[in-house]
Coordinates of C-alpha atoms in Angstrom, one line a residue:
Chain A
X114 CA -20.3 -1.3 -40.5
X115 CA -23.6 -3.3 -39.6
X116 CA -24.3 -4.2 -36.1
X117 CA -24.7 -8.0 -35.4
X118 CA -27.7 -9.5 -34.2
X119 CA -25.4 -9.4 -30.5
X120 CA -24.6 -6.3 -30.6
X121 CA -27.9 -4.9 -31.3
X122 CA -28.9 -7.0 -28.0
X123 CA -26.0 -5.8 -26.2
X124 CA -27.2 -2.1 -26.9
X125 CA -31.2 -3.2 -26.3
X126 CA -29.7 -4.5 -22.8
X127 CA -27.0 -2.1 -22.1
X128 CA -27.6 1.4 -24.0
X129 CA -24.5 1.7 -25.2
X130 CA -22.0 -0.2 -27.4
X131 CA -18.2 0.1 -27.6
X132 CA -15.8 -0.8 -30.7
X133 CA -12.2 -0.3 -29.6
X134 CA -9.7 0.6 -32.5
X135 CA -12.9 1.7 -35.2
X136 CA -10.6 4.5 -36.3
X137 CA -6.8 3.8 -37.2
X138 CA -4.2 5.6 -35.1
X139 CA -3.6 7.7 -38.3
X140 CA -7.4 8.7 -38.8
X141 CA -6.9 9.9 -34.6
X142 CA -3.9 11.7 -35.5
X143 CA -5.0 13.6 -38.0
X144 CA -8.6 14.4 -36.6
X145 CA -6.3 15.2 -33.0
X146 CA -4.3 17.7 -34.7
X147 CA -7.0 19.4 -36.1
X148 CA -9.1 19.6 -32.4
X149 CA -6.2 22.2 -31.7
X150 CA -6.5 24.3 -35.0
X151 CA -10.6 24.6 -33.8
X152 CA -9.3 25.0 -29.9
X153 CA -6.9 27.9 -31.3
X154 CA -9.7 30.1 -33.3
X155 CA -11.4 32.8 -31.8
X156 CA -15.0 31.6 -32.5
X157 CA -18.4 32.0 -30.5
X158 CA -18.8 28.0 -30.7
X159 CA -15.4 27.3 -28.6
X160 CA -16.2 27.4 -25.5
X161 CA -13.5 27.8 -22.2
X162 CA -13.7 26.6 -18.9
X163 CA -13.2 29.1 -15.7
X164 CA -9.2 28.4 -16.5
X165 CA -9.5 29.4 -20.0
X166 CA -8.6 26.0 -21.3
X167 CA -11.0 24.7 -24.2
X168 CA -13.6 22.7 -23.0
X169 CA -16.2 22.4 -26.3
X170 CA -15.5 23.2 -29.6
X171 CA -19.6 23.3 -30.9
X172 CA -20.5 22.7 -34.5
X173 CA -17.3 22.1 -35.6
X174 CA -18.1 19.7 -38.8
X175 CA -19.9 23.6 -40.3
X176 CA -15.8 25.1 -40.3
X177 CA -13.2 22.2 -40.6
X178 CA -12.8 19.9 -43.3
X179 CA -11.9 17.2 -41.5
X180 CA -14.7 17.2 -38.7
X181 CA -17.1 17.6 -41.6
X182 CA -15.9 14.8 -43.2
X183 CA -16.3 12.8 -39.7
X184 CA -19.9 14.3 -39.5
X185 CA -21.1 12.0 -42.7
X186 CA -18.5 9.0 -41.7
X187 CA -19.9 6.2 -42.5
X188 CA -18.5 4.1 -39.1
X189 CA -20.6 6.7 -37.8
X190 CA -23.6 6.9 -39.6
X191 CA -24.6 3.6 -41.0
X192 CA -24.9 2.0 -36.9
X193 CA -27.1 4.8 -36.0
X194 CA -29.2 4.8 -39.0
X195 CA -29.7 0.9 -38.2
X196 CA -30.7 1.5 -34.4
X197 CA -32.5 4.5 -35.0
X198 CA -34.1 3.0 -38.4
X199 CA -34.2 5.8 -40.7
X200 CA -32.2 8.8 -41.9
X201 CA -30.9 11.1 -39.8
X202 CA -29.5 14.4 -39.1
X203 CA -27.4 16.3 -36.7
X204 CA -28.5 17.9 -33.9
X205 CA -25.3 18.7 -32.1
X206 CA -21.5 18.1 -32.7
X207 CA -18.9 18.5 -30.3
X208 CA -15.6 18.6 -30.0
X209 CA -15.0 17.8 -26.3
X210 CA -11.8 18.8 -24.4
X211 CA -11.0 17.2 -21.1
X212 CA -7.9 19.7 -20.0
X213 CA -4.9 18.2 -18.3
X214 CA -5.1 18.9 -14.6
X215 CA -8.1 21.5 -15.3
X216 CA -10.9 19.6 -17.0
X217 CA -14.0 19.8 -15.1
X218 CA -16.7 17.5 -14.4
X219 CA -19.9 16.4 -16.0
X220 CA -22.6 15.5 -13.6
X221 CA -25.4 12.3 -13.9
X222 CA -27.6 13.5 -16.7
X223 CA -29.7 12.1 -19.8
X224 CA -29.0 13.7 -23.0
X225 CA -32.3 13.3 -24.3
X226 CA -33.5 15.3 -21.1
X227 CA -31.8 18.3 -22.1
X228 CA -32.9 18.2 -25.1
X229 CA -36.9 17.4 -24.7
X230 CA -36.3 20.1 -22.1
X231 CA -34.8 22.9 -23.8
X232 CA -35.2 22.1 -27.7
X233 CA -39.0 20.1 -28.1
X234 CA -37.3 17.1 -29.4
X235 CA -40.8 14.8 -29.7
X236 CA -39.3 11.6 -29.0
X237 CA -35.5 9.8 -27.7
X238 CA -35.4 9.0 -31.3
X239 CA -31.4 10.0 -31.1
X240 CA -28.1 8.8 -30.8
X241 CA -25.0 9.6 -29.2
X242 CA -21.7 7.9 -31.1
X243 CA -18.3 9.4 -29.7
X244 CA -14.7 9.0 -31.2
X245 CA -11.7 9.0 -28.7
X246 CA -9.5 11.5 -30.4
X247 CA -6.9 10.3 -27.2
X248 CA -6.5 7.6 -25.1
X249 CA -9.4 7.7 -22.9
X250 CA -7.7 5.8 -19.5
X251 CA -9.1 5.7 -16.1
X252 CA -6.8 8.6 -15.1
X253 CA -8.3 11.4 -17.6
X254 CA -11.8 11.5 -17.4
X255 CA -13.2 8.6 -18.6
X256 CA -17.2 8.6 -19.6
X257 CA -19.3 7.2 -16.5
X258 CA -22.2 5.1 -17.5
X259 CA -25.1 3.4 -15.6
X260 CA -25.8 0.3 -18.2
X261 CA -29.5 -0.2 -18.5
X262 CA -30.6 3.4 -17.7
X263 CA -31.6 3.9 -20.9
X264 CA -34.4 2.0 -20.1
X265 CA -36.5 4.2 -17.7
X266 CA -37.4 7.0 -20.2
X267 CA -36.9 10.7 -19.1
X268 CA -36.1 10.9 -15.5
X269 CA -36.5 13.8 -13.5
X270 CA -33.6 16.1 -13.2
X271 CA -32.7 19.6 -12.4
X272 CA -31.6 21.9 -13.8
X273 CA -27.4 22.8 -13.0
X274 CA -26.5 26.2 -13.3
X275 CA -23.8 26.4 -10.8
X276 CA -21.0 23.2 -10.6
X277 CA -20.2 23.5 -14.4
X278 CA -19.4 25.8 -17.1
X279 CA -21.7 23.9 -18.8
X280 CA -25.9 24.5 -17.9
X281 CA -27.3 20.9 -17.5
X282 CA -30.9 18.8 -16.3
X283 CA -28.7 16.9 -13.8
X284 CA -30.1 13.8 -11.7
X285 CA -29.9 13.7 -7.9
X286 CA -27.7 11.4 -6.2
X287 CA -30.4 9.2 -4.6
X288 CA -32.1 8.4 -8.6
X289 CA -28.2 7.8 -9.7
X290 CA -27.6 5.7 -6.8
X291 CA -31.0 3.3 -6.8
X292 CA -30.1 2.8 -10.8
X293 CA -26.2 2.2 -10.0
X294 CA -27.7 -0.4 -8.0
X295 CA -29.5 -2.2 -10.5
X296 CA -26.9 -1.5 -13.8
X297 CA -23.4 -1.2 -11.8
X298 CA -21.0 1.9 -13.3
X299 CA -18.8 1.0 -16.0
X300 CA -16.5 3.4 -17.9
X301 CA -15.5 2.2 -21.0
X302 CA -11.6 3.2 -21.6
X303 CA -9.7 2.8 -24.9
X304 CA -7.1 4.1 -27.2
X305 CA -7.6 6.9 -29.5
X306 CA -9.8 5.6 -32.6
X307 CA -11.8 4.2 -30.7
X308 CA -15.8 4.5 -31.2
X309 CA -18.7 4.4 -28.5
X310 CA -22.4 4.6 -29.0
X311 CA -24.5 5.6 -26.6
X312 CA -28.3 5.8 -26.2
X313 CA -29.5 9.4 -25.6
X314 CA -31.5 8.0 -22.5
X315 CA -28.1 6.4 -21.2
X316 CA -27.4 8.1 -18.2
X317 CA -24.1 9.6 -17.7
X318 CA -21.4 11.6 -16.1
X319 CA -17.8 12.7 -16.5
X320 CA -15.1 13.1 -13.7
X321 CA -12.2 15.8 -13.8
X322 CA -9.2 15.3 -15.1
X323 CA -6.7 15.6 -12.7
X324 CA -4.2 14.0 -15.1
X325 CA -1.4 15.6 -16.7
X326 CA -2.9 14.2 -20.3
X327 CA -5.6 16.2 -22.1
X328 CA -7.9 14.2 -23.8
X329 CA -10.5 14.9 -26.6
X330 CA -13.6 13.1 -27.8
X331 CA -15.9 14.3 -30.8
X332 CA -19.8 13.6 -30.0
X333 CA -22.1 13.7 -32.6
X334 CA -25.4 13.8 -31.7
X335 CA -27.7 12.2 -34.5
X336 CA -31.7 12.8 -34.3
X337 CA -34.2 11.1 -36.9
X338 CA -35.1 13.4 -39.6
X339 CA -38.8 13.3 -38.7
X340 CA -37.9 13.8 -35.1
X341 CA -36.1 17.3 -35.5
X342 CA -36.3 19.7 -32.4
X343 CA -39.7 22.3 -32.5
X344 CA -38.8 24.9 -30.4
X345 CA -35.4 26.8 -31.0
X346 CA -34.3 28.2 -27.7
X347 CA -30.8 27.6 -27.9
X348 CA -27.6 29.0 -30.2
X349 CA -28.5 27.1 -33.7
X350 CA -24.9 26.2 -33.3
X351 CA -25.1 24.4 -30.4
X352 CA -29.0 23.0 -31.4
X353 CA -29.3 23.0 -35.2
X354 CA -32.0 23.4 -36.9
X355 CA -30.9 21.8 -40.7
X356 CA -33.0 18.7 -40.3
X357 CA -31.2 17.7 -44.1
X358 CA -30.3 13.9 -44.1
X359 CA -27.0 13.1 -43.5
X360 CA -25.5 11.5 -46.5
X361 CA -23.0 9.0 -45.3
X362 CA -19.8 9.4 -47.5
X363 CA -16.8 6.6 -48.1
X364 CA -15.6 4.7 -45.7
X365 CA -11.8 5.9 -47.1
X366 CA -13.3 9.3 -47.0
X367 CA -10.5 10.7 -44.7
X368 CA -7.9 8.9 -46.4
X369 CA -6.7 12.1 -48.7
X370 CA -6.4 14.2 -45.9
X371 CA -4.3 12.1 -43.4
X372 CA -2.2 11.5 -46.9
X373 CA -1.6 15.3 -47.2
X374 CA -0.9 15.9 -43.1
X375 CA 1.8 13.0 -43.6
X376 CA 2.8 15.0 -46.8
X377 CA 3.6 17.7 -44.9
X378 CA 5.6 16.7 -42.1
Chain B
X235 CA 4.7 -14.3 0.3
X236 CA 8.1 -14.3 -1.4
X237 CA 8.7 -11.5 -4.4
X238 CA 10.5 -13.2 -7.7
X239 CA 13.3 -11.5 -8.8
X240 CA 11.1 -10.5 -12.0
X241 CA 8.7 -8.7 -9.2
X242 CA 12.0 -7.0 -7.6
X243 CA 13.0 -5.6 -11.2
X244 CA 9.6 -4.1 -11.9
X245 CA 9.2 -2.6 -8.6
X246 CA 12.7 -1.1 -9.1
X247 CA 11.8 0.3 -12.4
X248 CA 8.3 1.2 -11.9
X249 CA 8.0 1.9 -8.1
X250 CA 5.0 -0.3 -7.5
X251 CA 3.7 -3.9 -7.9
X252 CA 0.0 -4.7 -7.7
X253 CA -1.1 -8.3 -6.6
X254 CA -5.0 -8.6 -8.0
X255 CA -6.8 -10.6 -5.4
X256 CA -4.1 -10.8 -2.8
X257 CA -7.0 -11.5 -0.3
X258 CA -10.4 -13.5 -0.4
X259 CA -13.5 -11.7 -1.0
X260 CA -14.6 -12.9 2.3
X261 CA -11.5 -11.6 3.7
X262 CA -11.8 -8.2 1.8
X263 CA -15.6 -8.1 3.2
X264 CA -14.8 -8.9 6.5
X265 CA -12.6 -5.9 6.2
X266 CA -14.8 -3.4 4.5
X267 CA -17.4 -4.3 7.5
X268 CA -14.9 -3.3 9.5
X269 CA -14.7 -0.3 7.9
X270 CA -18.3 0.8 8.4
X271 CA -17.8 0.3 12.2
X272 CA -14.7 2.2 12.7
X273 CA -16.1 5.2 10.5
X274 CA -19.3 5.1 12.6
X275 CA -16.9 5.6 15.2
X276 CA -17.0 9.8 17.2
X277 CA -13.1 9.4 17.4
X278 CA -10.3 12.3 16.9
X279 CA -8.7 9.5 14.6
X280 CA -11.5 9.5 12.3
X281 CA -11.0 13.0 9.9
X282 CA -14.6 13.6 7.8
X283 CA -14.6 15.4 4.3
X284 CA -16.4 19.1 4.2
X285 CA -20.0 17.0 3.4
X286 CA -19.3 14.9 6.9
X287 CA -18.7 11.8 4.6
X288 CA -15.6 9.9 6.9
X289 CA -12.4 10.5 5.0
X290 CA -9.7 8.5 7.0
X291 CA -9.8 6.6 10.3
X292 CA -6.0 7.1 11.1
X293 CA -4.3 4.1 13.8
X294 CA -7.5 1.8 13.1
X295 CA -4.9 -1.1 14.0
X296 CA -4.9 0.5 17.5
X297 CA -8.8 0.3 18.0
X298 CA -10.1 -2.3 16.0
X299 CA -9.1 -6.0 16.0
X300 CA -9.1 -6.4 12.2
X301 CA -7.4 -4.2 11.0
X302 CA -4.9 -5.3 14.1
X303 CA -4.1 -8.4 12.6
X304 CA -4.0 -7.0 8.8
X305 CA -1.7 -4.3 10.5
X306 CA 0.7 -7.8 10.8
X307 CA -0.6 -9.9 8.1
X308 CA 2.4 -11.8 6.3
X309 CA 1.0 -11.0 2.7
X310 CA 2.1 -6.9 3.5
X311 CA 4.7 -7.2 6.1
X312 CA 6.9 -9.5 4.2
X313 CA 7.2 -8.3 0.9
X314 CA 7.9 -4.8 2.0
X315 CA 10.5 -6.3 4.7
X316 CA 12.3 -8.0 1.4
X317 CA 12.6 -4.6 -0.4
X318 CA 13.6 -2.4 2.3
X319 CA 15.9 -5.0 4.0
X320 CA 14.9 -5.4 7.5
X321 CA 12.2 -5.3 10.6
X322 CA 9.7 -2.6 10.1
X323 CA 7.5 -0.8 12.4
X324 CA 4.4 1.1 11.6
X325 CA 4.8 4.4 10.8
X326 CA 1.3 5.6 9.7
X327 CA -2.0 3.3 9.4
X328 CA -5.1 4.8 7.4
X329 CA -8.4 3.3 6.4
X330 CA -8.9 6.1 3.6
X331 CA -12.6 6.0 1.7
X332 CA -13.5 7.8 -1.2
X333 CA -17.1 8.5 -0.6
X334 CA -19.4 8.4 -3.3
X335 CA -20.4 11.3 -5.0
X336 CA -18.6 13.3 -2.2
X337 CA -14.7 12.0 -2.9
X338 CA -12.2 14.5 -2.9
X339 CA -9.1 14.5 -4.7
X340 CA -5.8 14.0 -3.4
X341 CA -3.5 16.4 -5.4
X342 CA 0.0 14.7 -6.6
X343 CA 2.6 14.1 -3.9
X344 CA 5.4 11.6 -2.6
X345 CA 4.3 10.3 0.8
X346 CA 8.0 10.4 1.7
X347 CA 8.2 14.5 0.7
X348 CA 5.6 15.0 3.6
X349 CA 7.2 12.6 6.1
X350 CA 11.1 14.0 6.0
X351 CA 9.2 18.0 5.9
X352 CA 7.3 17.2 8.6
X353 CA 8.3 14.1 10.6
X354 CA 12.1 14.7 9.8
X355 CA 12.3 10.8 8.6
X356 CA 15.8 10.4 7.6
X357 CA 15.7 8.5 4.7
X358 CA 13.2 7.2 2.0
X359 CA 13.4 3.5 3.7
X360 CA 9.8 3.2 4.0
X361 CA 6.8 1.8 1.5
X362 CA 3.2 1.9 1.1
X363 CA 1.3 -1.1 1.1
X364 CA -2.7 -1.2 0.3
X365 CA -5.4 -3.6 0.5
X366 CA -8.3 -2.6 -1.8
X367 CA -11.6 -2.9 0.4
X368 CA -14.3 -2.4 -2.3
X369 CA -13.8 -2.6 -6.1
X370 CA -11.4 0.0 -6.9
X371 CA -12.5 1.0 -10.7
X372 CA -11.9 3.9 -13.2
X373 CA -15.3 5.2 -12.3
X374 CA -14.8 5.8 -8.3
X375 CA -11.5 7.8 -7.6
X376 CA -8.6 5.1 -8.0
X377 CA -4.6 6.1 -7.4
X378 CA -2.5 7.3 -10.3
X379 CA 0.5 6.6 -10.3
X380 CA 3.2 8.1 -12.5
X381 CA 5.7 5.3 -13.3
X382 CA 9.4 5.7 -12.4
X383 CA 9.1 9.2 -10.7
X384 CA 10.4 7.1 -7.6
X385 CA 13.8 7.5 -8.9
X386 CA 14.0 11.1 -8.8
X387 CA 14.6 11.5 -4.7
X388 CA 12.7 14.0 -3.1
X389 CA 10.8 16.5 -5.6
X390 CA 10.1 20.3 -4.6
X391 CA 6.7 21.0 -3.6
X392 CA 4.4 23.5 -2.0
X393 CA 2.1 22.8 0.9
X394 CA -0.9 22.9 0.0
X395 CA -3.5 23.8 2.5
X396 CA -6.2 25.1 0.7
X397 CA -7.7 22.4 -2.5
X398 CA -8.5 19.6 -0.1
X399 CA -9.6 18.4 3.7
X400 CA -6.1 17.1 4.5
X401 CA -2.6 19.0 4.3
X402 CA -0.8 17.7 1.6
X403 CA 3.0 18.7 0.2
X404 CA 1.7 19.0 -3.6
X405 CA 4.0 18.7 -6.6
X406 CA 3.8 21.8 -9.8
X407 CA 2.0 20.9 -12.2
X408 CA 5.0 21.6 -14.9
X409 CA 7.1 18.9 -12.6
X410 CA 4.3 16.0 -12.7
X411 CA 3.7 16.7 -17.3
X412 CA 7.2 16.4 -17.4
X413 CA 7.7 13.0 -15.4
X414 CA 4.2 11.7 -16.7
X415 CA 6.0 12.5 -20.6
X416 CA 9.0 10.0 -19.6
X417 CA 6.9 7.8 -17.0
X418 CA 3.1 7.9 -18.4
X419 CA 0.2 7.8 -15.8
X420 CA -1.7 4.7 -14.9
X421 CA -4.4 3.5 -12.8
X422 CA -4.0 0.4 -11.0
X423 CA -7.4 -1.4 -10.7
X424 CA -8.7 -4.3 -10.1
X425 CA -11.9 -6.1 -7.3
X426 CA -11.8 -5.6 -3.1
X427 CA -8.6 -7.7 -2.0
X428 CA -6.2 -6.5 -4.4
X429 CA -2.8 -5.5 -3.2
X430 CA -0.7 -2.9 -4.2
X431 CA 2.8 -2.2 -2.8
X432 CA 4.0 1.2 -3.8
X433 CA 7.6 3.5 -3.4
X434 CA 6.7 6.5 -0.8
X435 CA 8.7 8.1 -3.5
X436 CA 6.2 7.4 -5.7
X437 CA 4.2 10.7 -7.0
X438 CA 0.6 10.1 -6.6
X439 CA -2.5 11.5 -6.7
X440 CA -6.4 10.5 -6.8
X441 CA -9.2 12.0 -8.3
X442 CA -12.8 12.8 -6.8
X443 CA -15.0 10.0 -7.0
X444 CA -18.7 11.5 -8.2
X445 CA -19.7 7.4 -8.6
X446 CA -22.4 6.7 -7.0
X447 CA -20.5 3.9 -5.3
X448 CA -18.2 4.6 -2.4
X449 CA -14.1 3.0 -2.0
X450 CA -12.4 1.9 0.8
X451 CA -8.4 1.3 0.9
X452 CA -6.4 0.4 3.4
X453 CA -2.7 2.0 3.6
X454 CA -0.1 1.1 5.6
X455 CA 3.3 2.9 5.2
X456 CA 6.1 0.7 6.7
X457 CA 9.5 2.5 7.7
X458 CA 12.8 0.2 9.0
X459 CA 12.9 0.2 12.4
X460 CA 16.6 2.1 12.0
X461 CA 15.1 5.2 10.1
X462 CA 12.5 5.7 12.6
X463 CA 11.1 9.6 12.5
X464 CA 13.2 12.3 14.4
X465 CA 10.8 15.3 14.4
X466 CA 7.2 14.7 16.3
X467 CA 5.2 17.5 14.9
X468 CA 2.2 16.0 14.3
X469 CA 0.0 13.8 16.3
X470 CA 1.0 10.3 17.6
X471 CA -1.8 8.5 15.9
X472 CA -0.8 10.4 12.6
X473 CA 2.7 9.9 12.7
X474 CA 3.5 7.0 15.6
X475 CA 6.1 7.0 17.9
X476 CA 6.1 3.5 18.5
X477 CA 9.3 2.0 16.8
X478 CA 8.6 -1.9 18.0
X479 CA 9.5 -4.3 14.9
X480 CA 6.4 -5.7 13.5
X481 CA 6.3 -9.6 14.2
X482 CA 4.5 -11.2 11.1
X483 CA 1.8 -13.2 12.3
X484 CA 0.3 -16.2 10.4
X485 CA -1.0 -15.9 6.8
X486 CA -4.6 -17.4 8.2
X487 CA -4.5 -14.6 11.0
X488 CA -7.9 -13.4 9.8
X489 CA -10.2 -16.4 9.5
X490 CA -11.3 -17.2 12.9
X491 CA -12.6 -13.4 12.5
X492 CA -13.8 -14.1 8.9
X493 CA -16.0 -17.4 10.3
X494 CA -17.3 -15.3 13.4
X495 CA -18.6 -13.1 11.4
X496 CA -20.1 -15.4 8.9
X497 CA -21.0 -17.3 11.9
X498 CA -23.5 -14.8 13.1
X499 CA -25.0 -13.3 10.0

């Protein structure tokens, strides 16, 4: 998977870059069913909204076979590595629940903000690149994005303690707004398998789900090797500190293990 | 404006049809002007969400000239005369606007649950009809709709005074997974002009918009003059007592407004 010449201008302009279908329905499947094995376990790194529903499932490629496996894909890994030009490794990997009727929002923010902020990353030397693990429509909580963003650096931002479950630098409405105006606000919805790359300047936001469909999206947050975090504030499970390059494996590398699911049922 | 027999079988079995670009853009801008000066307005009509951000002007087709004539305009009196068989009169008119950032959500209901609780309407005989004003997109607040829940009559519900500005009879949440499992959940949208034509049995709901860009939607729910509302609980300009049969005016009823406007800007 090698970006175009287009598409690398596409993500220069936009920030972001969205490939519909990346992943077959099978591939979804499989990785779907095993989102609700890691939302079922008792672990420190699944985290619960104020209803108790799951809302993050952190660092789940270090206790799941099949997340692992997804951590070193190379649909995932070679396009980064080419924007990012060099070897990376992972800084964060989620496992992102948006809970039918429950799911809460996310607010404006820049990922790279939080993490300059809270973990010394030097530089916005990182990647966001997102698999739909569901249908992500208009009516679940689609990603909101201000294309172009990405361009202005780190902006300022606050720090949210109190609308989410979730602590986040969070931008004020009148930056979102004078950058809305510029870039517009597009969320890009798909069906699951679906793959979406965002800049780690991008700003961006989440609504609720009011919907009676859950949906789930994997993040994986990939960071140059020589760009790895200084300071270790956080949980290493939420900000890691194994700066090892990832090695990307097969393209087919999921292959044996949606085989042995269909085995099964 | 004529619906094809095609157009009658979807809305029978979905409960809505949506008309992308129904009206101009200079039409729909006319409109959304219109908008701004009715919600500047210090009226009883005009409700405001907890932040003061206007919510709904109610009877703007009593105070404003515009929305007047769309009150009559051929392109949403006639096709909802065609499916419910005779004159109409206007039983509730609202200029609803999602404000951004501020939005709230309207939990899922049937418009037709609230109006036989509390209007005593005898009979579902009535339909929605809205005119997007702005852009409605999956990023600020749009209508789901779950598809085919029309058919199901009157649904139980609670009343639900508490989760938002505006009363609302709201529907279980095990009631609306179970029709969204046979029905699905979708999101009509589409650019400022659309039209979309939908069953007051319909359940709907909308979500918050936290987009930094603001939605207006115009709502008129028609009733047949014959199934006029018995009970007069609520006030006039809510629920009108006024049971005169809407004379369609001409499809070009809005121009000479349209070119006034244009005329002095």
């Amino acid at each position: 998977m090698r970006l175009t010449d287009g598409e690398l201008k596409t993500f220069d302009a936009e920030g972001y870059l969205f490939f519909p279908g990346a992943f077959s329905p099978e591939e979804a499947a499989y990785l779907r069913h095993e989102a609700e094995i890691v939302y079922a376990m008792d672990r420190k790194e699944v985290w619960r909204e104020s209803s108790g529903a799951a809302r993050t499932a952190f660092a789940a490629h270090l206790y799941n076979e099949g997340f692992k496996r997804l951590g070193a894909h190379p649909r995932l890994i070679e396009p980064v590595e080419q924007v990012i030009g060099g070897p990376l490794y992972m800084h964060q990997y989620k496992v992102n629940a948006k809970a039918a009727f429950d799911g809460e929002v996310w607010q404006w923010h820049q990922d790279y903000g939080t993490w300059k902020r809270d973990d010394d990353m030097p530089e916005p030397r990182a990647m966001n690149i997102a698999v739909f693990l569901d249908d992500v429509t208009a009516a679940n909580g689609p990603l909101l994005f201000i294309p172009g963003s990405h361009k202005l650096g780190v902006i300022d931002a606050g720090h949210d303690l109190e609308t989410t479950s979730y602590p986040l630098w969070t931008l004020d409405r009148d930056t979102v707004t004078e950058l809305a105006e510029r870039g517009g606000c597009v969320a890009p919805t798909g069906l699951a398998g679906s793959l979406l790359m965002f800049s780690s300047l991008l700003v961006h936001a989440s609504p609720p789900n009011i919907s009676p469909f859950g949906r789930v999206i994997v993040y994986l947050s990939l960071c140059h090797v020589d760009n790895h975090i200084r300071a270790f504030n956080r949980e290493e499970w939420i900000a890691h500190r194994d700066f090892t390059p990832i090695v990307p494996l097969s393209g087919d590398c999921l292959d044996e293990l949606v085989a042995a699911r269909m085995a099964m049922a």
